Coordinates of N, CA and C in Angstrom, one line a residue:
M261 N 8.4 2.9 14.2 CA 7.7 1.5 14.1 C 7.1 1.6 12.5
P262 N 7.3 0.5 11.9 CA 6.9 0.6 10.6 C 5.5 0.6 10.4
A263 N 4.8 1.2 9.0 CA 3.7 1.2 8.7 C 3.6 0.5 7.4
Y264 N 2.3 0.2 6.9 CA 2.1 -0.6 5.8 C 0.8 0.2 4.9
F265 N 1.2 0.5 3.5 CA 0.2 1.2 2.8 C -0.1 -0.1 2.0
V266 N -1.4 -0.5 2.1 CA -2.0 -1.5 1.2 C -3.1 -0.7 0.2
I267 N -2.8 -1.1 -1.0 CA -3.6 -0.7 -2.2 C -4.3 -1.9 -2.8
E268 N -5.5 -1.7 -3.1 CA -6.1 -2.4 -4.0 C -6.7 -1.8 -5.4
L269 N -6.1 -2.3 -6.6 CA -6.3 -1.6 -7.6 C -7.2 -2.4 -8.7
D270 N -8.2 -1.9 -9.3 CA -8.8 -2.6 -10.4 C -8.4 -2.3 -11.6
V271 N -7.5 -3.0 -12.0 CA -6.7 -2.8 -13.3 C -7.7 -2.6 -14.7
E272 N -7.7 -2.1 -15.4 CA -8.4 -2.1 -16.8 C -7.6 -2.0 -18.1
D273 N -6.4 -0.9 -17.7 CA -5.5 -0.9 -18.8 C -4.1 -1.2 -18.5
G274 N -3.8 -2.3 -18.7 CA -2.1 -2.8 -18.1 C -1.1 -1.9 -18.7
P275 N -1.0 -1.3 -20.1 CA 0.1 -0.7 -20.3 C 0.1 0.8 -19.8
S276 N -1.1 1.4 -19.5 CA -1.3 2.7 -18.7 C -0.7 2.5 -17.4
L277 N -1.3 1.4 -16.7 CA -0.7 1.1 -15.4 C 0.9 0.8 -15.3
A278 N 1.2 0.2 -16.3 CA 2.6 -0.1 -16.4 C 3.6 0.8 -16.5
E279 N 3.1 2.0 -17.0 CA 3.8 3.2 -17.2 C 3.7 4.0 -15.9
Y280 N 2.6 4.0 -15.4 CA 2.6 4.8 -14.0 C 3.5 3.8 -13.0
E281 N 3.4 2.6 -12.8 CA 4.3 1.9 -12.1 C 5.9 2.3 -12.3
R282 N 6.2 2.4 -13.3 CA 7.6 2.7 -13.6 C 8.0 4.0 -13.0
E283 N 7.1 4.9 -13.2 CA 7.4 6.3 -12.5 C 7.2 6.1 -11.1
V284 N 5.9 5.7 -10.6 CA 5.9 5.7 -9.2 C 6.9 5.3 -8.2
G285 N 7.6 4.3 -8.8 CA 8.5 3.4 -7.8 C 9.7 4.1 -7.4
Q286 N 10.1 5.2 -8.0 CA 11.3 6.2 -7.8 C 10.5 7.1 -6.8
H287 N 9.5 7.6 -6.6 CA 8.7 8.6 -5.9 C 8.7 7.8 -4.6
V288 N 8.2 6.5 -4.4 CA 7.9 5.6 -3.3 C 9.3 5.5 -2.6
V289 N 10.4 5.1 -3.2 CA 11.7 4.9 -2.6 C 12.2 6.3 -2.3
A290 N 12.0 7.3 -2.6 CA 12.4 8.7 -2.2 C 11.7 9.2 -1.0
A291 N 10.5 8.5 -0.8 CA 9.9 8.9 0.1 C 10.0 8.0 1.3
G292 N 10.9 7.1 1.2 CA 11.1 6.1 2.3 C 10.3 4.9 2.4
G293 N 9.8 4.5 1.2 CA 8.8 3.5 1.2 C 9.8 2.0 0.3
R294 N 9.2 0.9 0.5 CA 9.9 -0.3 0.1 C 8.7 -1.4 -0.2
F295 N 8.7 -1.6 -1.5 CA 7.6 -2.6 -2.2 C 7.9 -3.7 -1.6
L296 N 6.6 -4.3 -0.9 CA 6.8 -5.7 -0.6 C 5.8 -6.6 -1.5
V297 N 4.8 -6.1 -1.6 CA 4.1 -7.0 -2.6 C 3.6 -6.2 -3.9
R298 N 3.7 -6.5 -5.2 CA 3.1 -5.9 -6.0 C 2.8 -6.6 -7.2
G299 N 1.4 -7.1 -7.6 CA 0.9 -7.9 -8.4 C -0.5 -8.4 -8.2
N300 N -0.5 -9.6 -9.2 CA -1.8 -10.3 -8.8 C -1.7 -11.9 -8.6
D301 N -0.4 -12.1 -8.4 CA -0.3 -13.6 -8.2 C -0.4 -14.2 -6.9
Y302 N -1.8 -14.3 -6.5 CA -2.3 -14.7 -5.0 C -2.9 -15.9 -5.2
R303 N -3.2 -16.4 -4.0 CA -4.3 -17.8 -3.7 C -5.2 -17.2 -2.9
P304 N -6.4 -17.3 -3.1 CA -7.4 -17.0 -2.1 C -7.4 -17.9 -1.1
I305 N -7.5 -17.6 0.2 CA -7.5 -18.6 1.3 C -9.0 -18.5 2.1
E306 N -9.6 -17.4 2.4 CA -10.9 -17.4 2.8 C -11.6 -16.2 2.3
G307 N -13.2 -16.4 2.2 CA -13.9 -15.4 1.7 C -13.8 -15.2 0.3
G308 N -14.5 -14.3 -0.2 CA -14.5 -13.9 -1.6 C -13.7 -13.0 -2.3
W309 N -12.8 -12.5 -1.6 CA -11.8 -11.3 -1.9 C -10.9 -11.6 -3.1
A310 N -11.1 -11.0 -4.3 CA -10.3 -11.3 -5.4 C -10.0 -9.9 -6.1
P311 N -8.8 -9.3 -5.6 CA -8.3 -8.2 -6.2 C -7.7 -8.3 -7.6
K312 N -7.9 -7.3 -8.3 CA -7.2 -7.6 -9.6 C -5.7 -7.2 -9.5
R313 N -5.3 -6.2 -8.7 CA -4.1 -6.1 -8.4 C -4.0 -5.3 -7.0
L314 N -2.8 -6.2 -6.2 CA -2.5 -5.6 -4.8 C -1.2 -5.3 -4.5
V315 N -1.0 -4.1 -3.9 CA 0.4 -3.5 -3.6 C 0.4 -3.2 -2.2
I316 N 1.5 -3.6 -1.6 CA 1.9 -3.2 -0.1 C 3.1 -2.7 0.0
V317 N 3.1 -1.6 0.5 CA 4.5 -0.7 0.5 C 4.9 -0.7 2.2
E318 N 6.1 -1.0 2.6 CA 6.6 -0.4 4.0 C 7.0 0.7 3.9
F319 N 6.7 1.6 5.1 CA 7.2 3.0 5.4 C 7.6 3.0 6.8
P320 N 8.4 3.6 7.1 CA 8.7 4.1 8.4 C 7.7 4.4 9.3
S321 N 6.7 5.0 8.9 CA 5.4 5.4 9.7 C 4.2 5.8 9.0
I322 N 2.9 5.9 9.5 CA 1.8 6.0 9.1 C 1.9 7.6 8.4
E323 N 2.6 8.4 9.3 CA 2.7 9.9 8.9 C 3.6 10.0 7.4
A324 N 4.6 9.0 7.3 CA 5.3 9.0 6.0 C 4.5 8.6 4.8
I325 N 3.6 7.8 5.3 CA 2.5 7.4 4.2 C 1.7 8.4 3.8
E326 N 1.2 9.1 4.8 CA 0.5 10.4 4.4 C 1.0 11.4 3.7
R327 N 2.4 11.6 3.9 CA 3.2 12.9 3.3 C 3.3 12.2 1.9
Y328 N 3.7 11.0 1.6 CA 3.8 10.6 0.3 C 2.4 10.7 -0.4
Y329 N 1.3 10.1 0.2 CA 0.2 10.0 -0.6 C -0.4 11.6 -1.1
H330 N 0.0 12.5 -0.1 CA -0.3 14.0 -0.5 C 0.4 14.6 -1.3
S331 N 1.8 14.0 -1.7 CA 2.7 14.7 -2.3 C 2.4 15.3 -3.4
E332 N 3.1 16.3 -4.1 CA 2.9 16.7 -5.5 C 3.3 15.7 -6.3
P333 N 4.4 15.1 -6.4 CA 4.6 13.8 -7.3 C 3.5 12.7 -7.4
N334 N 3.0 12.5 -6.3 CA 2.0 11.2 -6.3 C 0.8 11.7 -6.8
Q335 N 0.3 13.1 -6.5 CA -1.0 13.6 -6.8 C -0.8 13.6 -8.5
R336 N 0.5 14.0 -9.0 CA 0.5 14.4 -10.4 C 0.3 13.0 -11.2
L337 N 0.9 11.8 -10.4 CA 1.1 10.5 -11.0 C -0.4 10.0 -11.0
K338 N -1.3 10.1 -10.2 CA -2.6 9.7 -9.9 C -3.2 9.8 -11.1
R339 N -3.2 10.9 -11.8 CA -3.9 10.7 -13.1 C -3.7 9.7 -14.2
K340 N -2.3 9.1 -14.1 CA -1.8 8.0 -15.0 C -2.4 7.1 -14.5
R341 N -2.5 6.6 -13.1 CA -3.1 5.6 -12.3 C -4.2 5.2 -12.7
L342 N -5.2 6.5 -12.8 CA -6.5 6.4 -13.0 C -6.9 6.1 -14.5
A343 N -6.0 6.3 -15.4 CA -6.2 6.1 -16.5 C -6.0 4.4 -16.8
G344 N -5.1 3.8 -16.3 CA -5.0 2.4 -16.3 C -6.0 1.5 -15.5
T345 N -6.9 2.2 -14.6 CA -8.0 1.8 -13.8 C -9.3 2.2 -14.4
A346 N -9.5 2.5 -15.7 CA -10.6 3.3 -16.1 C -11.4 4.1 -15.1
G347 N -10.6 4.9 -14.2 CA -11.0 6.0 -13.6 C -11.3 5.6 -12.4
K348 N -11.6 4.3 -12.1 CA -12.1 3.8 -10.7 C -10.7 4.1 -9.8
P349 N -11.2 4.6 -8.5 CA -10.4 4.9 -7.7 C -9.7 3.8 -6.9
A350 N -8.5 3.8 -6.5 CA -8.0 2.7 -5.7 C -8.7 2.7 -4.4
R351 N -8.5 1.2 -3.7 CA -8.9 1.1 -2.5 C -7.8 1.3 -1.7
A352 N -7.3 2.0 -0.5 CA -6.3 2.1 0.0 C -6.3 2.2 1.7
I353 N -5.4 1.8 2.3 CA -5.3 1.9 3.6 C -3.9 2.0 4.3
A354 N -3.6 2.7 5.2 CA -2.5 2.7 6.2 C -2.7 2.1 7.4
I355 N -1.7 1.3 7.6 CA -1.9 0.4 9.0 C -0.5 0.2 9.7
Q356 N -0.6 0.5 11.1 CA 0.4 0.6 11.8 C 0.9 -0.9 11.9
G357 N 2.4 -1.0 11.7 CA 3.2 -2.4 11.8 C 3.5 -2.5 13.3
L358 N 4.3 -3.5 13.7 CA 4.7 -3.9 14.8 C 5.8 -3.7 14.9
D359 N 6.4 -3.3 16.2 CA 7.9 -3.1 16.6 C 8.5 -4.5 16.6
A360 N 9.7 -4.7 15.9 CA 10.2 -6.1 16.1 C 10.9 -6.2 17.4
P361 N 10.0 -7.2 18.2 CA 10.8 -7.6 19.6 C 12.2 -7.8 19.5
A362 N 13.0 -7.7 20.4 CA 14.2 -7.9 20.5 C 14.2 -9.5 20.9
H363 N 13.4 -10.0 21.4 CA 13.5 -11.6 21.5 C 12.1 -11.8 21.7
G364 N 11.8 -13.3 21.2 CA 10.8 -13.8 21.0 C 9.6 -13.3 20.3
S365 N 8.1 -13.3 20.8 CA 7.1 -12.9 20.2 C 6.7 -11.7 20.7
P366 N 5.7 -10.8 19.6 CA 5.3 -9.3 20.2 C 4.3 -9.8 21.6
K367 N 4.3 -8.7 22.4 CA 3.6 -8.9 23.7 C 2.2 -8.5 23.4
D368 N 1.1 -8.8 24.2 CA -0.2 -8.4 24.4 C 0.0 -6.9 25.1
L369 N -0.5 -5.9 24.5 CA -0.5 -4.5 25.3 C -1.8 -4.4 25.5
G370 N -2.8 -5.2 25.6 CA -4.1 -4.9 26.1 C -4.9 -4.8 24.9
T371 N -5.9 -4.1 25.1 CA -7.0 -4.1 24.0 C -7.5 -2.6 23.4
D372 N -8.0 -2.5 22.2 CA -8.6 -1.3 21.9 C -10.1 -1.1 22.1
A373 N -10.6 0.1 21.9 CA -12.0 0.3 22.1 C -13.0 -0.7 21.5
S374 N -12.7 -1.4 20.3 CA -13.5 -2.5 20.0 C -13.3 -3.8 20.6
G375 N -12.3 -4.0 21.5 CA -12.0 -5.2 22.4 C -11.0 -6.0 21.7
A376 N -10.3 -5.6 20.1 CA -9.4 -6.3 19.8 C -8.1 -6.4 20.2
V377 N -7.2 -7.2 20.5 CA -6.0 -7.2 21.2 C -5.1 -6.4 20.3
I378 N -4.1 -5.7 21.3 CA -3.3 -4.6 20.7 C -2.0 -5.5 20.8
W379 N -1.1 -5.7 19.7 CA 0.2 -6.4 19.9 C 1.4 -5.4 19.6
G380 N 2.3 -5.6 20.3 CA 3.5 -4.7 20.2 C 4.8 -5.3 20.8

């Protein structure tokens, strides 16, 4: 089941961040990731959310995201990312995706502890 790594960055130094992005791409791909979104060309729809830069990467699983995030190459490159964000840490989450159903829409699998519907 796929999982998604969603990262919001507060960009301060574009050239430093561009250098980081050139290098990090190969490590993400080597870890099984695939970039889906990488930029700041968005349109607000609801609420006041206005990220300076948003990145969404698909991985095979949440465990793959955690392995990638804690890997030596990512931790080494993190210093370059921090240079491009004036030392401000990223805001990032890993979220489980849905299995692609063979036919039709995802099924309602019940609810979680908060009462939200779980789809699968």
